[in-house]
Coordinates of C-alpha atoms in Angstrom, one line a residue:
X34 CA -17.1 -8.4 11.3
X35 CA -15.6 -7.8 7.8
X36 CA -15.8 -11.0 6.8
X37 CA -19.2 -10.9 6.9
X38 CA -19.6 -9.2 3.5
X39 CA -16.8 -11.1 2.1
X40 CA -17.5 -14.5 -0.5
X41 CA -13.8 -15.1 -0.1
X42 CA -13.2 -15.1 3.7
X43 CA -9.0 -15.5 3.9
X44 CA -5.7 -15.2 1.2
X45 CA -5.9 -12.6 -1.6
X46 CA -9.8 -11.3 -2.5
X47 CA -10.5 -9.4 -5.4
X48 CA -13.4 -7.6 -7.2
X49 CA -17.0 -7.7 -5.5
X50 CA -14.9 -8.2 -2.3
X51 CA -12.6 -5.6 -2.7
X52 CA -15.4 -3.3 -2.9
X53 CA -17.3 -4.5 -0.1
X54 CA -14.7 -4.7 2.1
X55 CA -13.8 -1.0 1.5
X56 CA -17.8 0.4 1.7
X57 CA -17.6 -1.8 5.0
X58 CA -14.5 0.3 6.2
X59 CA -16.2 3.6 5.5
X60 CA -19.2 2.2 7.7
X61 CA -17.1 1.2 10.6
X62 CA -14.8 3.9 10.0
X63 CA -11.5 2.6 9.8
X64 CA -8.7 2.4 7.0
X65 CA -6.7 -0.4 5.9
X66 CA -2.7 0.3 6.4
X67 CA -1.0 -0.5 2.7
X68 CA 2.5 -2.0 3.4
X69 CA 5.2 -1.6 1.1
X70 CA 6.6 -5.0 0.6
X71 CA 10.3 -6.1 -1.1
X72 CA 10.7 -10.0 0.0
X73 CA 9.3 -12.7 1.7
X74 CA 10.8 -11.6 4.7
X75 CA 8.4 -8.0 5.1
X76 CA 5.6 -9.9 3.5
X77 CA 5.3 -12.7 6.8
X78 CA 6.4 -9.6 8.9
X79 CA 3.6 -7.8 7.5
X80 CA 0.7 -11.0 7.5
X81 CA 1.8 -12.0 10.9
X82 CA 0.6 -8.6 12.4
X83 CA -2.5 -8.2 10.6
X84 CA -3.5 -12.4 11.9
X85 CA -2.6 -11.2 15.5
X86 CA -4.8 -8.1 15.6
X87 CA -7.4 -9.7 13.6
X88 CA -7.3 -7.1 10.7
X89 CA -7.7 -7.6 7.1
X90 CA -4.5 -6.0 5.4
X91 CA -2.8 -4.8 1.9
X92 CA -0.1 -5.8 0.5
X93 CA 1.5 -3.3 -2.5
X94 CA 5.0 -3.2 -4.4
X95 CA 6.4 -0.5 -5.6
X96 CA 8.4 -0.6 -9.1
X97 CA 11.4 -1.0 -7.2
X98 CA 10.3 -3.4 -4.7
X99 CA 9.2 -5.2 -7.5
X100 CA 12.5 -5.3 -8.9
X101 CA 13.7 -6.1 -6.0
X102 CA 11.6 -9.0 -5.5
X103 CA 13.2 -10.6 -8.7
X104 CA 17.5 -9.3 -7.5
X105 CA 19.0 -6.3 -7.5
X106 CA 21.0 -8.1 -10.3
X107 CA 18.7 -8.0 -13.3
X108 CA 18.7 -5.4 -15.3
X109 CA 15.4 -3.2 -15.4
X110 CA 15.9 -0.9 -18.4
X111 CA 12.6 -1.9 -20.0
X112 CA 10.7 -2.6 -16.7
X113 CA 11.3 -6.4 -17.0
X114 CA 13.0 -7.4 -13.7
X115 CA 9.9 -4.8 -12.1
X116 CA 7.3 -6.9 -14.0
X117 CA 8.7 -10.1 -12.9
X118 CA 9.5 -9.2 -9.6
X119 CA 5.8 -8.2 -9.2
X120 CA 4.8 -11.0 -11.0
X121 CA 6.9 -13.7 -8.2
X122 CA 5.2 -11.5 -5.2
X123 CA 2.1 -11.8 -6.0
X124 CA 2.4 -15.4 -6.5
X125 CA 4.0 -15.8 -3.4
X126 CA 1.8 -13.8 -1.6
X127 CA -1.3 -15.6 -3.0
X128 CA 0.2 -19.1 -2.0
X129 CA 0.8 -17.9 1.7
X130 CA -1.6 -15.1 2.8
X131 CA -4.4 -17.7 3.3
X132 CA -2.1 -19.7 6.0
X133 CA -2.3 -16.7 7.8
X134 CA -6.2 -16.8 8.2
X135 CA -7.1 -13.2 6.9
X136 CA -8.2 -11.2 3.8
X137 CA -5.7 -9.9 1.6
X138 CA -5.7 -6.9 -0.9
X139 CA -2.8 -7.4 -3.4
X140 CA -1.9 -4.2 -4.6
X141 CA 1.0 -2.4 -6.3
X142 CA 1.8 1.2 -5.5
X143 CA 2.7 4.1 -7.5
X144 CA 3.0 3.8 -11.2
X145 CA 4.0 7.1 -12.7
X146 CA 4.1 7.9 -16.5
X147 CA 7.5 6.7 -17.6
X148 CA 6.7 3.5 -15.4
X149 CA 3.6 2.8 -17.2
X150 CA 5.6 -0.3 -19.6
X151 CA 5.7 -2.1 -16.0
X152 CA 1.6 -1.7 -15.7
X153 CA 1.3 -3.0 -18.6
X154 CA 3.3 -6.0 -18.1
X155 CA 1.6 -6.9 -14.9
X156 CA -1.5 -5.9 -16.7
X157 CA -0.9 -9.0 -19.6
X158 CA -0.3 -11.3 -16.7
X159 CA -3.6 -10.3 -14.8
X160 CA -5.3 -11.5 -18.4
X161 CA -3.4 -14.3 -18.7
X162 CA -4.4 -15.2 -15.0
X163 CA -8.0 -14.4 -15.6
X164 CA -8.3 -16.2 -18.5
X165 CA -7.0 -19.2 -16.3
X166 CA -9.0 -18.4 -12.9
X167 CA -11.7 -16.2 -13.8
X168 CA -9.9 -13.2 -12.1
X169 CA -6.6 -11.3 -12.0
X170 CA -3.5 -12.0 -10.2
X171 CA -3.4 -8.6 -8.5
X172 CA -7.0 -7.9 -6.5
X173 CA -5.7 -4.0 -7.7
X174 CA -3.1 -1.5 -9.1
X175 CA -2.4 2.5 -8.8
X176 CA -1.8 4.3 -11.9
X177 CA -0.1 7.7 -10.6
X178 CA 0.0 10.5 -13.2
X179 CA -0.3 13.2 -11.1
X180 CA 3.0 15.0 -12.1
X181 CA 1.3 15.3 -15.6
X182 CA -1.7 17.9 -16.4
X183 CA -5.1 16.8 -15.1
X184 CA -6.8 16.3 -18.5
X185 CA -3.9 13.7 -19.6
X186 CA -3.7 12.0 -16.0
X187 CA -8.0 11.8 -15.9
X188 CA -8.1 10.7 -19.9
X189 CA -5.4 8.1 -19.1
X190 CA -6.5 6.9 -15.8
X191 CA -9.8 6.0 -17.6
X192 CA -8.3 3.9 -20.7
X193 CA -6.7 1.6 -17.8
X194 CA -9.7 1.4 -16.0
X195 CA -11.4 0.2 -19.2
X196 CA -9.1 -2.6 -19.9
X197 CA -9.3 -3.5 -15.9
X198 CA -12.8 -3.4 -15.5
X199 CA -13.9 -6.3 -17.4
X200 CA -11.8 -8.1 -14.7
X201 CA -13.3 -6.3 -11.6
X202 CA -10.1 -5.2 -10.9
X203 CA -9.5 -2.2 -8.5
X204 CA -7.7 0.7 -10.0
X205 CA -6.5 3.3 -7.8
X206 CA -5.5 7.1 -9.2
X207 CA -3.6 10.4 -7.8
X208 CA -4.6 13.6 -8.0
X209 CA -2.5 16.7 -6.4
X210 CA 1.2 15.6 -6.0
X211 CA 2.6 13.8 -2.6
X212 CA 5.3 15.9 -1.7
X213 CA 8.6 14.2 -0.7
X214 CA 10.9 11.3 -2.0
X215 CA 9.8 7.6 -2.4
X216 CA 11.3 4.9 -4.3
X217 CA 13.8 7.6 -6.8
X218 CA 10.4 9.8 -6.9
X219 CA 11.4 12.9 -5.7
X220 CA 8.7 16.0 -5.4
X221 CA 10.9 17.8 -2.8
X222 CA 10.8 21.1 -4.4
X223 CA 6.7 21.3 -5.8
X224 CA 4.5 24.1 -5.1
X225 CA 3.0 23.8 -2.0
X226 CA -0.8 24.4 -3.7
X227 CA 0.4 21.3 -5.6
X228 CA -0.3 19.2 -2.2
X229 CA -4.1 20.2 -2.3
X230 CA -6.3 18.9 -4.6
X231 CA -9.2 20.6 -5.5
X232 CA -13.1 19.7 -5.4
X233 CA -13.6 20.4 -8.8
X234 CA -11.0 17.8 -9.9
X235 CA -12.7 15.1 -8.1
X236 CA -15.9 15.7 -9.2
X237 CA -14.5 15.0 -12.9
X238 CA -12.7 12.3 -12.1
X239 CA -15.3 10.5 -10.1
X240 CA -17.9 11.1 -12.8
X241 CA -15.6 10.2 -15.4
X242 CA -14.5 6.6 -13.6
X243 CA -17.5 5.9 -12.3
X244 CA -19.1 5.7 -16.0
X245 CA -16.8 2.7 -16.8
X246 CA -16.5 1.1 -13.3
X247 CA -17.3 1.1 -9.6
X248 CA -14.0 -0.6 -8.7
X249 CA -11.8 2.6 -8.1
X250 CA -10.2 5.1 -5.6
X251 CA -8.6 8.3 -5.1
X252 CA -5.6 9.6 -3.7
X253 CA -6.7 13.3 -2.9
X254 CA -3.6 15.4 -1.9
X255 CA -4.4 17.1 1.3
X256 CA -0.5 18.3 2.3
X257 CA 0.0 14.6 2.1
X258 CA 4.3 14.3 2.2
X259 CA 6.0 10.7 1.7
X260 CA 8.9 10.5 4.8
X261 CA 9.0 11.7 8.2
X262 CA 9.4 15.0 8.9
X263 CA 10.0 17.1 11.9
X264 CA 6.7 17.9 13.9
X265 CA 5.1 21.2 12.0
X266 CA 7.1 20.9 8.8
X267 CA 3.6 19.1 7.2
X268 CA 0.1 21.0 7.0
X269 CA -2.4 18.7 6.6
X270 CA -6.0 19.1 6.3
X271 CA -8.0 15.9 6.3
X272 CA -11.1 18.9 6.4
X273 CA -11.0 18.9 2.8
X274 CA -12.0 15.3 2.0
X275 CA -14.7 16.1 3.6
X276 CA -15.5 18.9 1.1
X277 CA -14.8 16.8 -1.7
X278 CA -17.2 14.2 -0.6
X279 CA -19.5 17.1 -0.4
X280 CA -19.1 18.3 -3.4
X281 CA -19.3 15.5 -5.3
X282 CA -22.8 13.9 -3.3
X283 CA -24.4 17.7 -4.4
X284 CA -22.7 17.5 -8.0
X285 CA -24.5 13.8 -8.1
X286 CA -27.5 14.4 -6.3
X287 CA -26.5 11.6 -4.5
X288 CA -27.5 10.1 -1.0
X289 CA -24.3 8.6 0.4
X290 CA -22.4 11.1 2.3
X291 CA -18.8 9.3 1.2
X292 CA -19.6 8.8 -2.6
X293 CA -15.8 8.5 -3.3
X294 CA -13.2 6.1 -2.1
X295 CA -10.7 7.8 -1.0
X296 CA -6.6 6.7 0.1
X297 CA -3.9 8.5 2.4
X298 CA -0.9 8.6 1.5
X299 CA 2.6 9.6 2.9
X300 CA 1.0 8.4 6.3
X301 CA 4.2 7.8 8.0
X302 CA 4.8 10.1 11.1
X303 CA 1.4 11.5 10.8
X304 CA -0.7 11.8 14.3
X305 CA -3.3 9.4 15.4
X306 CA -5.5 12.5 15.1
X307 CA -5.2 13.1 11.3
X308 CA -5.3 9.4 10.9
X309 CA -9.0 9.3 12.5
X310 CA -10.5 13.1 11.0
X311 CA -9.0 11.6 7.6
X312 CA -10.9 8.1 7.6
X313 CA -14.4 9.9 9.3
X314 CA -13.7 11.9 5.9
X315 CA -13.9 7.8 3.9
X316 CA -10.1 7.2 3.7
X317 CA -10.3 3.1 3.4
X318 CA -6.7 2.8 2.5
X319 CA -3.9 4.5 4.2
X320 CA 0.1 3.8 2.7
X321 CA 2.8 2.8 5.4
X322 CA 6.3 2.5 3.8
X323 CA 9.2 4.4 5.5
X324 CA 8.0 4.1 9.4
X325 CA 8.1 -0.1 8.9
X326 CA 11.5 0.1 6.8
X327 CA 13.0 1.8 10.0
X328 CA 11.5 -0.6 12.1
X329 CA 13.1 -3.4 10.5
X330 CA 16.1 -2.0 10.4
X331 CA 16.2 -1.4 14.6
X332 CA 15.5 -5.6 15.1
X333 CA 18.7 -6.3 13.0
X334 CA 20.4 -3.3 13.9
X335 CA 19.9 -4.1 17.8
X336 CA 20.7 -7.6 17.2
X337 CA 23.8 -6.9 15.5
X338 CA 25.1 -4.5 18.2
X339 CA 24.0 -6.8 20.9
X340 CA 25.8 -9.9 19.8
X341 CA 28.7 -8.2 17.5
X342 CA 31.6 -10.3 19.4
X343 CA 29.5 -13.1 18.2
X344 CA 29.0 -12.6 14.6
X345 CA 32.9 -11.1 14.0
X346 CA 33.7 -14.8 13.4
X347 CA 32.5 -18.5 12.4
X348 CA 34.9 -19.8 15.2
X349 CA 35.4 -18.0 18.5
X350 CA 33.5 -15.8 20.7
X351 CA 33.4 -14.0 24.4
X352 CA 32.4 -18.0 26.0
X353 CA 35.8 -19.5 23.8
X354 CA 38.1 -19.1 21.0
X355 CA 36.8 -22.5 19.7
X356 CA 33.2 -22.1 20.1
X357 CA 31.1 -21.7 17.2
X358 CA 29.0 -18.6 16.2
X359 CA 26.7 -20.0 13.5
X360 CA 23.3 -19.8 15.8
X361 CA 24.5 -16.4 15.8
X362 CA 25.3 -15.6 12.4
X363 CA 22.7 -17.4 10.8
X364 CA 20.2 -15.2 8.5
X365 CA 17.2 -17.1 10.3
X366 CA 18.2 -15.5 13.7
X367 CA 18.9 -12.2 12.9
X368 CA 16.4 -11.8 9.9
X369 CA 13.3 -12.7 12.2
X370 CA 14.8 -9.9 14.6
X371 CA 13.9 -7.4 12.0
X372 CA 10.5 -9.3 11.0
X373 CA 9.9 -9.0 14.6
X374 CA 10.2 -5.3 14.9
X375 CA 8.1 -4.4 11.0
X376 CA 5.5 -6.3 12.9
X377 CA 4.9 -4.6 15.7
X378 CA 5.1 -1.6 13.8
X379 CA 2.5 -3.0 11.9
X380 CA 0.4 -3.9 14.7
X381 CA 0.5 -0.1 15.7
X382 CA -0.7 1.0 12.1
X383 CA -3.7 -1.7 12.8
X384 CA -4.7 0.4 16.0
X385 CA -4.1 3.6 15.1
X386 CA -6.4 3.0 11.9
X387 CA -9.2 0.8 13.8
X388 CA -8.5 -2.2 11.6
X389 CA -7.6 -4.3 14.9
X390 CA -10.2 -6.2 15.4
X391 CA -12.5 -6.0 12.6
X392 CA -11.9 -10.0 11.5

């Protein structure tokens, strides 16, 4: 069982754990889904599925969930509703995830180079934290310069790393561009050799991290695409992680056949098939963002059609002009409807990875 290697068995782990629970996932071949989160709402949604399968689970915001964590009505011009959106997840999250009896990974996603102001904020509050609790308030961040030259986003990637390593804190990188749109990135129109990342490149990466710190990943582009698609419009090739753990165990003269950590991302709509040759490759983390915001959608949505006669009014429904709709209209009723839905979603993430069970 994962928890096996863990010191910190339930609620958010970070450093040591992080690490072992991810070289444990490589052994047992499985991934841990990565779910977008933007309220309280999605983050119970998300914990209650991962406590039902019996699966550890990681929690992320993006910059603008973050910002949406802390209202649509604060401004964000110099990332500060985006750090202190973050900031009042993670909090949250840390004071719940350990109800829910399983280990968390508290994680923000993408953090390109004109977002880096809000890394560094959250960054200044992982001090603060550690300086407080002898670790960081997030177990781990991504820094994403892959739209930027590989010298820059390798150079760059390693001067966070620095000031996150005397933490233990997980960093996580990109290299080769995720086509699509996510969260007002849009790479809808790159090169399609942009999607593939090459050996070479994660050879140099991997040496340069691993100098400073063990605590890090990569997300390899592999034809990777954020958004569903229709059936054929994505080429994939897990194959290639496979080269690139190759090539980096003969560049090291190294014994483990999965030297490198490695993360999926745009996994929504992909088949159970590349979900499985990509982990046997040492995937441990795999994103899930616009699969469970549709799924949360249907519960309200179907709730909403279901009982619209009911919910048209406070007063007055199909049973009565004077009956009363507030059991109806309440947010608590139709709110869980969409929880309910992201969950099971969830759940099928937790399968189709192998993280059911692993607790």
């Amino acid at each position: 069982m994962a928890t096996s290697v863990l010191s910190r068995k339930t609620g958010v782990i970070v450093g040591d754990d992080v690490l072992k629970l991810f070289k444990y996932a490589q052994e047992k071949k499985f991934a841990i889904p990565a779910i977008n989160v933007t309220s309280s709402s999605t983050v119970v949604a998300s914990l209650e599925a991962a406590r039902d399968k019996k699966a550890p689970l990681i929690l992320q915001m993006s910059q603008g969930g973050a910002a949406y964590f802390a209202g649509k009505g604060v401004a964000n011009g110099d990332q500060q509703a985006s750090i202190a959106g973050a900031i009042a997840g993670a909090q949250y999250i840390r004071s719940i995830a350990a109800t829910y009896e399983i280990p968390v990974i508290l994680h923000t996603d993408h953090c390109a180079k004109k977002l880096l102001p809000w890394l560094d904020g959250m960054l200044d509050a992982d001090e603060k934290y550690f300086k407080e609790h002898g670790e960081p308030l997030f177990s781990s961040h991504m820094i994403d310069l892959s739209e930027e030259d590989v010298e820059y986003n390798i150079a760059t990637t390693a001067e966070y790393l620095k000031r996150a390593a005397p933490m233990k804190q997980w960093l996580e990188m990109e290299i080769g561009i995720t086509g699509g749109e996510e969260d007002g990135v849009n790479n809808e129109d790159v090169d399609n050799n942009s999607l593939y990342t090459q050996p070479e490149d994660i050879y140099n990466i991997y040496k340069t991290l691993s100098e400073i710190s063990p605590y890090f990943s990569i997300a390899a582009g592999f034809g990777n695409v954020h958004g569903v698609y229709k059936p054929g419009n994505v080429k994939l090739h897990p194959e290639l992680l496979g080269k690139h753990q190759n090539y980096v165990k003969e560049q090291t003269k190294g014994t483990e056949d999965k030297p490198v950590f490695l993360v999926f991302h745009g996994g929504s709509g992909s088949s159970k098939k590349e979900y499985t040759d990509a982990i046997g490759h040492g995937v441990v983390k795999v994103n899930l963002d616009t699969d469970l915001q549709y799924a949360y959608l249907t519960g309200i949505r179907d709730y909403v059609l279901k009982k619209k006669d009911y919910i048209l009014a406070q007063v007055g429904n199909p049973d009565g002009e004077d009956k009363p709709n507030k059991k109806y209209f309440d947010p608590r009723v139709w709110v869980r409807e969409g929880e309910k839905t992201m969950s099971a979603r969830v759940q099928e993430g937790l399968a189709d990875f192998n993280t059911a069970g692993q607790l």
